[in-house]
Coordinates of C-alpha atoms in Angstrom, one line a residue:
X1 CA -0.3 -0.3 -0.2
X2 CA 2.7 2.5 0.6
X3 CA 3.7 2.9 -3.3
X4 CA 0.1 3.4 -3.8
X5 CA -1.5 5.4 -1.0
X6 CA 1.1 8.5 -0.4
X7 CA 0.5 12.7 0.1
X8 CA 1.9 12.8 -3.7
X9 CA -0.4 10.5 -5.2
X10 CA -3.3 11.9 -3.6
X11 CA -2.9 15.3 -4.1
X12 CA -2.9 14.2 -7.7
X13 CA -5.8 13.2 -7.9
X14 CA -7.0 15.7 -5.7
X15 CA -7.3 13.7 -2.6
X16 CA -6.5 14.9 0.7
X17 CA -3.8 12.0 2.1
X18 CA -4.9 12.4 5.3
X19 CA -8.5 11.0 4.6
X20 CA -7.7 8.7 2.2
X21 CA -5.3 7.2 5.5
X22 CA -7.7 8.0 7.7
X23 CA -10.4 5.8 5.8
X24 CA -8.0 3.1 5.5
X25 CA -7.4 3.1 9.6
X26 CA -11.0 2.7 9.7
X27 CA -11.5 -0.3 7.0
X28 CA -8.5 -1.9 8.8
X29 CA -10.1 -2.0 12.4
X30 CA -13.5 -3.0 10.6
X31 CA -11.5 -5.9 8.9
X32 CA -9.8 -7.2 11.8
X33 CA -12.7 -6.8 13.6
X34 CA -14.9 -8.7 11.2
X35 CA -12.8 -11.5 10.8
X36 CA -12.6 -11.2 15.2
X37 CA -16.1 -11.7 15.1
X38 CA -15.7 -15.4 13.4
X39 CA -12.8 -16.0 15.3
X40 CA -14.4 -15.3 18.3
X41 CA -17.8 -17.6 17.8
X42 CA -14.8 -20.2 16.5
X43 CA -13.3 -20.1 20.2
X44 CA -16.6 -21.0 22.0
X45 CA -16.5 -24.8 20.8
X46 CA -13.1 -24.7 20.6
X47 CA -12.5 -23.5 23.8
X48 CA -15.1 -26.6 25.0
X49 CA -13.8 -28.9 23.3
X50 CA -10.1 -28.0 23.6
X51 CA -7.7 -27.6 27.0
X52 CA -5.9 -24.6 27.9
X53 CA -2.9 -26.6 27.3
X54 CA -3.4 -27.7 24.4
X55 CA -4.3 -25.0 23.3
X56 CA -1.1 -22.9 24.4
X57 CA 0.8 -26.0 22.8
X58 CA -0.7 -25.6 19.8
X59 CA -0.2 -21.9 19.8
X60 CA 3.4 -22.4 20.8
X61 CA 3.6 -25.0 17.5
X62 CA 1.7 -22.5 15.1
X63 CA 4.6 -19.5 16.2
X64 CA 7.6 -22.2 15.6
X65 CA 6.0 -23.1 12.4
X66 CA 5.7 -19.1 11.2
X67 CA 9.0 -18.5 12.2
X68 CA 10.5 -21.0 10.7
X69 CA 8.2 -20.5 7.6
X70 CA 9.4 -16.7 7.4
X71 CA 13.1 -17.3 7.8
X72 CA 12.7 -19.5 4.8
X73 CA 11.5 -16.5 2.4
X74 CA 8.7 -18.8 0.7
X75 CA 5.5 -17.8 -0.4
X76 CA 2.9 -18.6 1.9
X77 CA -0.9 -20.4 1.6
X78 CA -3.1 -17.9 0.5
X79 CA -5.8 -16.6 -0.9
X80 CA -4.3 -15.6 -4.4
X81 CA -5.8 -12.4 -5.4
X82 CA -4.8 -8.3 -4.0
X83 CA -6.6 -5.7 -3.3
X84 CA -7.8 -3.8 -7.0
X85 CA -5.6 -1.0 -8.3
X86 CA -7.8 0.3 -10.2
X87 CA -9.9 1.6 -7.8
X88 CA -7.1 3.8 -7.6
X89 CA -8.1 5.7 -10.3
X90 CA -12.1 4.6 -10.3
X91 CA -13.2 5.8 -6.6
X92 CA -12.2 8.4 -4.0
X93 CA -9.5 8.4 -1.8
X94 CA -11.6 7.5 1.2
X95 CA -13.4 4.8 -0.9
X96 CA -10.3 2.8 -1.8
X97 CA -8.8 3.7 1.3
X98 CA -11.5 1.9 3.6
X99 CA -12.1 -0.7 0.9
X100 CA -8.5 -1.7 0.8
X101 CA -7.7 -0.9 4.8
X102 CA -10.7 -3.4 5.1
X103 CA -9.1 -6.1 2.9
X104 CA -5.8 -5.8 4.6
X105 CA -7.4 -5.6 8.2
X106 CA -9.5 -8.6 7.8
X107 CA -6.4 -10.4 6.9
X108 CA -7.2 -13.3 4.8
X109 CA -8.7 -11.7 2.0
X110 CA -5.9 -11.0 -0.1
X111 CA -2.7 -12.9 -0.7
X112 CA -1.0 -13.5 3.0
X113 CA 2.5 -11.9 3.2
X114 CA 3.5 -13.1 6.8
X115 CA 3.1 -15.7 8.8
X116 CA 2.4 -13.5 11.8
X117 CA -1.3 -13.5 10.4
X118 CA -1.5 -17.3 10.7
X119 CA -0.1 -16.6 14.5
X120 CA -3.2 -14.0 14.9
X121 CA -5.6 -16.0 13.9
X122 CA -4.2 -19.6 15.9
X123 CA -4.1 -17.4 19.0
X124 CA -7.6 -15.7 18.7
X125 CA -9.3 -19.1 17.6
X126 CA -7.6 -20.8 20.6
X127 CA -7.8 -17.5 23.4
X128 CA -10.3 -19.1 25.4
X129 CA -12.8 -16.0 25.4
X130 CA -14.9 -14.2 22.5
X131 CA -13.8 -11.3 23.5
X132 CA -9.7 -12.2 23.5
X133 CA -10.6 -13.2 19.9
X134 CA -12.0 -9.7 19.0
X135 CA -9.6 -7.9 20.8
X136 CA -6.3 -9.8 19.1
X137 CA -8.0 -9.1 15.8
X138 CA -9.0 -5.8 15.9
X139 CA -5.1 -5.1 17.1
X140 CA -3.9 -7.1 14.1
X141 CA -6.4 -4.9 12.1
X142 CA -4.8 -1.4 13.5
X143 CA -1.5 -2.9 12.9
X144 CA -2.3 -2.7 9.2
X145 CA -4.2 0.0 9.7
X146 CA -1.1 2.1 10.5
X147 CA 1.2 0.8 7.5
X148 CA 0.7 4.2 6.2
X149 CA 2.0 6.5 8.4
X150 CA 5.8 5.7 7.4
X151 CA 4.2 7.3 4.1
X152 CA 2.5 10.8 5.9
X153 CA 6.1 12.7 4.4
X154 CA 6.4 11.3 1.1
X155 CA 5.2 15.2 -1.1
X156 CA 8.2 14.6 -3.7
X157 CA 8.9 12.3 -6.7
X158 CA 12.2 12.1 -4.9
X159 CA 11.0 11.8 -1.3
X160 CA 9.1 8.8 -2.7
X161 CA 12.0 7.3 -4.8
X162 CA 14.2 7.9 -1.7
X163 CA 11.5 6.2 0.9
X164 CA 11.5 3.1 -1.6
X165 CA 15.3 2.8 -1.5
X166 CA 14.5 2.6 2.6
X167 CA 11.8 -0.1 2.2
X168 CA 14.4 -2.0 -0.5
X169 CA 17.7 -1.8 2.4
X170 CA 15.7 -2.4 5.9
X171 CA 13.8 -5.6 4.1
X172 CA 16.4 -8.2 5.7
X173 CA 15.9 -6.7 9.3
X174 CA 12.2 -6.6 8.4
X175 CA 12.4 -10.2 8.3
X176 CA 15.1 -11.0 10.8
X177 CA 12.8 -9.0 13.5
X178 CA 9.2 -10.9 12.4
X179 CA 11.3 -14.2 13.0
X180 CA 12.3 -13.0 15.7
X181 CA 9.4 -11.8 17.0
X182 CA 7.6 -14.9 16.2
X183 CA 10.1 -17.5 17.7
X184 CA 10.1 -15.1 21.0
X185 CA 6.1 -15.6 21.3
X186 CA 6.8 -19.3 20.4
X187 CA 9.0 -19.3 23.9
X188 CA 6.8 -16.9 25.4
X189 CA 3.7 -19.6 25.0
X190 CA 5.8 -22.7 25.3
X191 CA 7.3 -21.1 28.9
X192 CA 2.9 -20.5 29.6
X193 CA 3.4 -24.4 29.6
X194 CA 5.4 -24.7 32.2
X195 CA 3.5 -22.5 34.9

């Protein structure tokens, strides 16, 4: 989304970045809440059928698998579609902002680019309480919704080029950080089993 929605591009279309980014954030929150509602409904029978120990062990295993998958950099199983870039030229900024945000905030409606999505879903379904499931996925949606924040200073073509160069340079560090966070999540869940 950072290559599609930024102040320079929004200004060129006659839109305000703040409005589009705000709609993206709201859409992301609603997308996360939608997936969270489904996870909350599934968590009710899951809680009745799966012990706390088994749920925690499952989350730990999913986090370990996710960390290993992130390390390989291979493609993840996902829905083979992306947000429709034609919306950028067909609709107002707040419409495509909200639409893109909803799809990305839901986590499962487009290509899944990080294994952390699976960890969030497993944690939500196995949380043991519907409100916890909803909260996990709303937090996921919020995180997705804030991804446009770094683009707020792109006001010239040169800044756009520099921004993308920075993203490219940071890619290895981001992958390492993501893998480390997933591994730490697995350790945290594993430690919870010992308590």
